[in-house]
Amino acid sequence: MTHDAIIVGGGIVGCAIAERLARAGLAVCLLERDVLGGAATAASMGHLVVLDDDTAELSLSAYSCARWRELAPQLPATAEYRRTGTLWIARDAAEMDEAARKRERLASAGVDGELVSPAQLALLEPALAPGLAGGLRVVADAVVYPPVAAAWLARRAVAAGAQVRCGVEVRAIGDGDVLLADGGRLRARHVIVANGCAVPELLAGVPVRKRKGHLLITTRAQPAVNHQLVELGYMQSAHGGDGESVAFNVQPRPTGQLLLGSTRQFDDLGCGVAPRLLRRLVARAQEFLPALERMTALRAWTGFRPTTPDHRPLIGAWPARPGVWLACGHEGLGVTTALGTADLLAAQLLDLPLPFDARPYAPARFAPDAELAHAG
Amino acid sequence: MRELRTEILVIGAGPAGIAAAVSAERAGARALLVDMQSEPGGQVWRGQWDKPTNRQSRRWIAALRQSPVECRYGLRLVDFAAPGLAVFDGPDGSLRVRCERLVVATGARERLLPFPGWTLPGVFGAGGLQVLVKNGWPVAGKRVVVAGSGPLLLAAASSLRAAGAQVLLVAEQAAAADLARFAARLASHPAKLVQAAALRLRLAGVPYRSSAWVERADGDEQLRSVRLRIGRYSERLDCDALAVGFGLVPNIEIAQLLGCTLADGAVVVDEQQHSSVAGIYFAGEACGIGGVDQALIQGEIAGRAAAGSARLSFGLRRARARSERFARALDRHFTLRDELRHLAAADTVLCRCENVGYGAAQVCRSQRDARLQTRLGMGHCQGRVCGAACAFLFGWDAATPRPPLAPVPLSCFTASPTEENPQESP
Ligand SMILES: Cc1cc2nc3c(=O)[nH]c(=O)nc-3n(C[C@H](O)[C@H](O)[C@H](O)COP(=O)(O)OP(=O)(O)OC[C@H]3O[C@@H](n4cnc5c(N)ncnc54)[C@H](O)[C@@H]3O)c2cc1C
Ligand SMILES: Cc1cc2nc3c(=O)[nH]c(=O)nc-3n(C[C@H](O)[C@H](O)[C@H](O)COP(=O)(O)OP(=O)(O)OC[C@H]3O[C@@H](n4cnc5c(N)ncnc54)[C@H](O)[C@@H]3O)c2cc1C
């Protein structure tokens, strides 16, 4: 048989797309070489956050967070969706000015934020170090446990008629079909490549690089933290330069554990935990949460963010290969933006009205003959 | 943070680790022996440091006392900061050890399998209860059922009786024919502990039943009775405690952390006990279950090899071959029966740390899938208990542990090391 759409990769992005297309009535088959949500999705913090680094990121993340809020009542309890909000923390007056500008930018996308004075900050988060300049509180942001959310989306896809096959690896993408590692072939009108950092294994020329991150989780019974806490310097760390960076980013887990992030580096392609980076990560977190000094670390792990040269995901047709669509390169925001990605891709594929401007994410910007692709 | 340097670091001071450290020093190397317990002895010689109870332990404990091997206790290996840089943690803080070569002798742990009621207070691991008893836990007059599989049941029952417990029954799941074949082999094998324990129990009139296992444990707040399957019959037995264990499984977390090749849940080593990673040796039950004699022989070989003295004497080679035959016999004759895979109900707890039921795990594809979807094995023990159960129940490979191997203070990461013995640094 010929499927309407084959989706390669069962991370949060592939699962969201499978769900969306199956709901639209397409005959969908999702192929995952390992387990659902086992790669970047499993490593992730699952912070559902509106980022405003550029207008494209702002519209995709604001739209996606709203979609998560719509889905929230249906998510299983094990997906641990919670509206913790985000508290962006300013260390000095200059960062406080940045908080005010950020508030304006978020407001332009209809996202409310409130500026927080040092006194309010101490009330909201008593565990924070004294002497901070204040911050910006975004109450609509949330957190979710990504691998369970991904598997749940896949189950919804199956309920809508999709096939979801785990342990099936795609070896190559042909013309109107995919070649499986076991030698089999599956035909499809559309092939959607959503295999995260592994895209270049299947499609040469797609500029996705791995950007490694370390996370660490503490044991239970920590000092109470109420919001996801992120330093305002985070965006600088996230997007600035190719070097190694560490930013304070802490998430309270429903169990009472604290999840500490995060580091970013391009030069290390091994999955091992580097003690040097853990040391930087913990030291940074302690500057903001001094009580961490007396806490206990349960586990540390690493993951890879699929990164593009301009830090924007690739969502849309891949001009070099007719019938092939990309949904990848979501870097450090793919859990959040998976839902917006699915809607945007579905709208393009099904010729529906677009939920927001698709051009900033068009893979054509990196196609080998980009000029031609645009013209055509 | 303190930092030490040594030529050979031996992790684990059970029989294998003691033999490795002593043999390495005898072969002219400097060795440092570290264990997380408060004194050496491992599982089988627990509490014997000051009063060895048999010839073997007397000999090796004396050898360790006389040897210049440096020893540190109460320190648990939690991570490697770099290859050759081990990080330990203990009540007095953390310690880093730089070494040129490593011998890992971390032994085995008991396999526990889920059945309804197995988490009730009053149900113990057979080896675990034995340890409690050796440490003075009162069992005098208590009615105890010992169940599961393997020679350890006999050792446990024997210790329990010696401490005054009333052992109602030893229920061995293996079939009588297999046991008979195993017992026949004992005569030609160095399994004196097993033999002695079996003999003592027989003399004491403790019933020993083969093809027998616990189907469920009952009680409200506390264990009151067990239902046993004995051959074709089902029987209820009132009791105060159940000591249960289904054989041993090698501790492989350190090997996984170091990227050493594994097969069948044990570390793969060559003739010299050398693993697939350069400079890293394994000895004792981490390489496969084989009892104390095998642990000693492998320790001796590993210690000598790590010290650069690779030639094996004829005696050592012969002893090793003999101990390997015993290990194979253990494996063959105590194979766990299929019925044990079907004792748990959907709501029987499988992962105690995260309270995950058998039913939730059963629908998963792998240990990792279960970890992600149900949190199975995500707690403090990192799946050491439920991982061994899942390997048997579902045929899953162990998921890779994440550092640290045990919870450690965050300061363990931030503190900068200070050399403890700078005179030894080059
Ligand atoms: C440390 C860290 C923290 C993060 N924190 C956050 C956060 O707080 N909030 C947020 O929104 N985002 C966060 N992210 C980013 C987010 O995790 C990713 O952007 C997102 O998970 C990407 O999802 P994906 O489905 O594209 O990729 P993946 O989850 O990597 O999924 C790709 C899947 O494709 C499969 N696959 C690969 N090749 C093949 C093949 N040939 N055949 C079949 N299957 C194949 C893989 O097995 C995998 O399951 C974080 C990332 C990291 C590393
Ligand atoms: C609970 C239990 C009870 C047993 N009782 C008996 C018995 O009564 N009779 C008998 O013949 N056999 C018994 N055995 C079998 C016994 O394991 C072997 O016969 C023998 O002790 C194996 O020696 P070994 O040196 O390989 O390991 P072990 O004796 O197990 O020694 C391993 C040592 O490594 C240490 N260690 C482990 N991990 C770390 C770490 N991360 N950091 C630091 N140190 C670490 C442990 O504390 C331990 O001291 C028992 C096994 C178990 C699991």
PDB file of N, CA and C in Angstrom, chain A residues 263-303:
ATOM      1  N   THR A 263      23.884  23.701  29.847  1.00  0.00           N
ATOM      2  CA  THR A 263      25.129  24.054  29.168  1.00  0.00           C
ATOM      3  C   THR A 263      24.920  23.924  27.666  1.00  0.00           C
ATOM      4  N   ARG A 264      25.772  24.580  26.918  1.00  0.00           N
ATOM      5  CA  ARG A 264      25.702  24.488  25.456  1.00  0.00           C
ATOM      6  C   ARG A 264      27.115  24.397  24.902  1.00  0.00           C
ATOM      7  N   GLN A 265      27.345  23.426  24.035  1.00  0.00           N
ATOM      8  CA  GLN A 265      28.657  23.324  23.386  1.00  0.00           C
ATOM      9  C   GLN A 265      28.518  22.558  22.074  1.00  0.00           C
ATOM     10  N   PHE A 266      29.317  22.960  21.117  1.00  0.00           N
ATOM     11  CA  PHE A 266      29.312  22.302  19.808  1.00  0.00           C
ATOM     12  C   PHE A 266      30.447  21.296  19.660  1.00  0.00           C
ATOM     13  N   ASP A 267      31.531  21.509  20.444  1.00  0.00           N
ATOM     14  CA  ASP A 267      32.758  20.772  20.140  1.00  0.00           C
ATOM     15  C   ASP A 267      32.753  19.334  20.641  1.00  0.00           C
ATOM     16  N   ASP A 268      31.817  18.971  21.498  1.00  0.00           N
ATOM     17  CA  ASP A 268      31.825  17.635  22.099  1.00  0.00           C
ATOM     18  C   ASP A 268      30.688  16.804  21.514  1.00  0.00           C
ATOM     19  N   LEU A 269      31.035  15.784  20.732  1.00  0.00           N
ATOM     20  CA  LEU A 269      29.995  14.969  20.086  1.00  0.00           C
ATOM     21  C   LEU A 269      29.753  13.660  20.814  1.00  0.00           C
ATOM     22  N   GLY A 270      30.468  13.424  21.914  1.00  0.00           N
ATOM     23  CA  GLY A 270      30.238  12.213  22.713  1.00  0.00           C
ATOM     24  C   GLY A 270      29.119  12.463  23.717  1.00  0.00           C
ATOM     25  N   CYS A 271      28.471  11.371  24.126  1.00  0.00           N
ATOM     26  CA  CYS A 271      27.316  11.575  25.004  1.00  0.00           C
ATOM     27  C   CYS A 271      27.704  11.553  26.481  1.00  0.00           C
ATOM     28  N   GLY A 272      28.989  11.428  26.800  1.00  0.00           N
ATOM     29  CA  GLY A 272      29.414  11.340  28.194  1.00  0.00           C
ATOM     30  C   GLY A 272      29.191  12.638  28.961  1.00  0.00           C
ATOM     31  N   VAL A 273      29.008  12.480  30.271  1.00  0.00           N
ATOM     32  CA  VAL A 273      28.869  13.640  31.151  1.00  0.00           C
ATOM     33  C   VAL A 273      30.270  14.160  31.457  1.00  0.00           C
ATOM     34  N   ALA A 274      30.519  15.424  31.161  1.00  0.00           N
ATOM     35  CA  ALA A 274      31.846  16.000  31.411  1.00  0.00           C
ATOM     36  C   ALA A 274      31.842  16.693  32.766  1.00  0.00           C
ATOM     37  N   PRO A 275      32.621  16.163  33.737  1.00  0.00           N
ATOM     38  CA  PRO A 275      32.632  16.759  35.076  1.00  0.00           C
ATOM     39  C   PRO A 275      32.939  18.256  35.060  1.00  0.00           C
ATOM     40  N   ARG A 276      33.769  18.675  34.130  1.00  0.00           N
ATOM     41  CA  ARG A 276      34.114  20.104  34.075  1.00  0.00           C
ATOM     42  C   ARG A 276      32.864  20.945  33.820  1.00  0.00           C
ATOM     43  N   LEU A 277      32.004  20.472  32.912  1.00  0.00           N
ATOM     44  CA  LEU A 277      30.785  21.234  32.625  1.00  0.00           C
ATOM     45  C   LEU A 277      29.790  21.152  33.761  1.00  0.00           C
ATOM     46  N   LEU A 278      29.745  19.981  34.412  1.00  0.00           N
ATOM     47  CA  LEU A 278      28.861  19.877  35.580  1.00  0.00           C
ATOM     48  C   LEU A 278      29.288  20.873  36.641  1.00  0.00           C
ATOM     49  N   ARG A 279      30.598  20.999  36.804  1.00  0.00           N
ATOM     50  CA  ARG A 279      31.083  21.925  37.821  1.00  0.00           C
ATOM     51  C   ARG A 279      30.623  23.349  37.491  1.00  0.00           C
ATOM     52  N   ARG A 280      30.750  23.729  36.220  1.00  0.00           N
ATOM     53  CA  ARG A 280      30.312  25.084  35.827  1.00  0.00           C
ATOM     54  C   ARG A 280      28.808  25.245  36.017  1.00  0.00           C
ATOM     55  N   LEU A 281      28.084  24.199  35.650  1.00  0.00           N
ATOM     56  CA  LEU A 281      26.624  24.242  35.760  1.00  0.00           C
ATOM     57  C   LEU A 281      26.184  24.452  37.210  1.00  0.00           C
ATOM     58  N   VAL A 282      26.769  23.644  38.102  1.00  0.00           N
ATOM     59  CA  VAL A 282      26.380  23.719  39.511  1.00  0.00           C
ATOM     60  C   VAL A 282      26.826  25.049  40.111  1.00  0.00           C
ATOM     61  N   ALA A 283      28.043  25.472  39.762  1.00  0.00           N
ATOM     62  CA  ALA A 283      28.545  26.733  40.319  1.00  0.00           C
ATOM     63  C   ALA A 283      27.636  27.891  39.903  1.00  0.00           C
ATOM     64  N   ARG A 284      27.220  27.878  38.648  1.00  0.00           N
ATOM     65  CA  ARG A 284      26.337  28.935  38.158  1.00  0.00           C
ATOM     66  C   ARG A 284      25.008  28.922  38.913  1.00  0.00           C
ATOM     67  N   ALA A 285      24.459  27.751  39.072  1.00  0.00           N
ATOM     68  CA  ALA A 285      23.170  27.641  39.749  1.00  0.00           C
ATOM     69  C   ALA A 285      23.281  28.104  41.191  1.00  0.00           C
ATOM     70  N   GLN A 286      24.415  27.821  41.822  1.00  0.00           N
ATOM     71  CA  GLN A 286      24.582  28.219  43.226  1.00  0.00           C
ATOM     72  C   GLN A 286      24.662  29.724  43.407  1.00  0.00           C
ATOM     73  N   GLU A 287      25.132  30.437  42.353  1.00  0.00           N
ATOM     74  CA  GLU A 287      25.148  31.893  42.465  1.00  0.00           C
ATOM     75  C   GLU A 287      23.739  32.423  42.675  1.00  0.00           C
ATOM     76  N   PHE A 288      22.778  31.761  42.080  1.00  0.00           N
ATOM     77  CA  PHE A 288      21.387  32.216  42.185  1.00  0.00           C
ATOM     78  C   PHE A 288      20.653  31.538  43.340  1.00  0.00           C
ATOM     79  N   LEU A 289      20.959  30.270  43.600  1.00  0.00           N
ATOM     80  CA  LEU A 289      20.296  29.503  44.652  1.00  0.00           C
ATOM     81  C   LEU A 289      21.356  28.976  45.619  1.00  0.00           C
ATOM     82  N   PRO A 290      21.778  29.803  46.562  1.00  0.00           N
ATOM     83  CA  PRO A 290      22.903  29.402  47.429  1.00  0.00           C
ATOM     84  C   PRO A 290      22.629  28.111  48.192  1.00  0.00           C
ATOM     85  N   ALA A 291      21.349  27.853  48.511  1.00  0.00           N
ATOM     86  CA  ALA A 291      21.036  26.663  49.311  1.00  0.00           C
ATOM     87  C   ALA A 291      21.395  25.366  48.586  1.00  0.00           C
ATOM     88  N   LEU A 292      21.626  25.446  47.288  1.00  0.00           N
ATOM     89  CA  LEU A 292      21.993  24.235  46.542  1.00  0.00           C
ATOM     90  C   LEU A 292      23.248  23.596  47.116  1.00  0.00           C
ATOM     91  N   GLU A 293      24.059  24.390  47.765  1.00  0.00           N
ATOM     92  CA  GLU A 293      25.323  23.876  48.269  1.00  0.00           C
ATOM     93  C   GLU A 293      25.109  22.661  49.166  1.00  0.00           C
ATOM     94  N   ARG A 294      23.995  22.645  49.891  1.00  0.00           N
ATOM     95  CA  ARG A 294      23.756  21.538  50.822  1.00  0.00           C
ATOM     96  C   ARG A 294      22.911  20.433  50.202  1.00  0.00           C
ATOM     97  N   MET A 295      22.656  20.502  48.904  1.00  0.00           N
ATOM     98  CA  MET A 295      21.737  19.545  48.284  1.00  0.00           C
ATOM     99  C   MET A 295      22.483  18.346  47.718  1.00  0.00           C
ATOM    100  N   THR A 296      21.667  17.374  47.318  1.00  0.00           N
ATOM    101  CA  THR A 296      22.211  16.121  46.827  1.00  0.00           C
ATOM    102  C   THR A 296      21.861  15.936  45.355  1.00  0.00           C
ATOM    103  N   ALA A 297      22.861  15.561  44.582  1.00  0.00           N
ATOM    104  CA  ALA A 297      22.644  15.297  43.159  1.00  0.00           C
ATOM    105  C   ALA A 297      22.234  13.843  42.978  1.00  0.00           C
ATOM    106  N   LEU A 298      21.166  13.632  42.236  1.00  0.00           N
ATOM    107  CA  LEU A 298      20.731  12.262  41.979  1.00  0.00           C
ATOM    108  C   LEU A 298      21.370  11.717  40.700  1.00  0.00           C
ATOM    109  N   ARG A 299      21.353  12.507  39.639  1.00  0.00           N
ATOM    110  CA  ARG A 299      21.790  12.028  38.333  1.00  0.00           C
ATOM    111  C   ARG A 299      22.119  13.203  37.437  1.00  0.00           C
ATOM    112  N   ALA A 300      23.019  12.973  36.520  1.00  0.00           N
ATOM    113  CA  ALA A 300      23.296  13.964  35.489  1.00  0.00           C
ATOM    114  C   ALA A 300      23.209  13.274  34.143  1.00  0.00           C
ATOM    115  N   TRP A 301      22.871  13.990  33.099  1.00  0.00           N
ATOM    116  CA  TRP A 301      22.843  13.395  31.765  1.00  0.00           C
ATOM    117  C   TRP A 301      23.074  14.468  30.711  1.00  0.00           C
ATOM    118  N   THR A 302      23.203  14.033  29.495  1.00  0.00           N
ATOM    119  CA  THR A 302      23.426  14.979  28.398  1.00  0.00           C
ATOM    120  C   THR A 302      22.459  14.682  27.266  1.00  0.00           C
ATOM    121  N   GLY A 303      22.306  15.630  26.394  1.00  0.00           N
ATOM    122  CA  GLY A 303      21.509  15.432  25.193  1.00  0.00           C
ATOM    123  C   GLY A 303      22.004  16.384  24.121  1.00  0.00           C
TER     124      GLY A 303
END
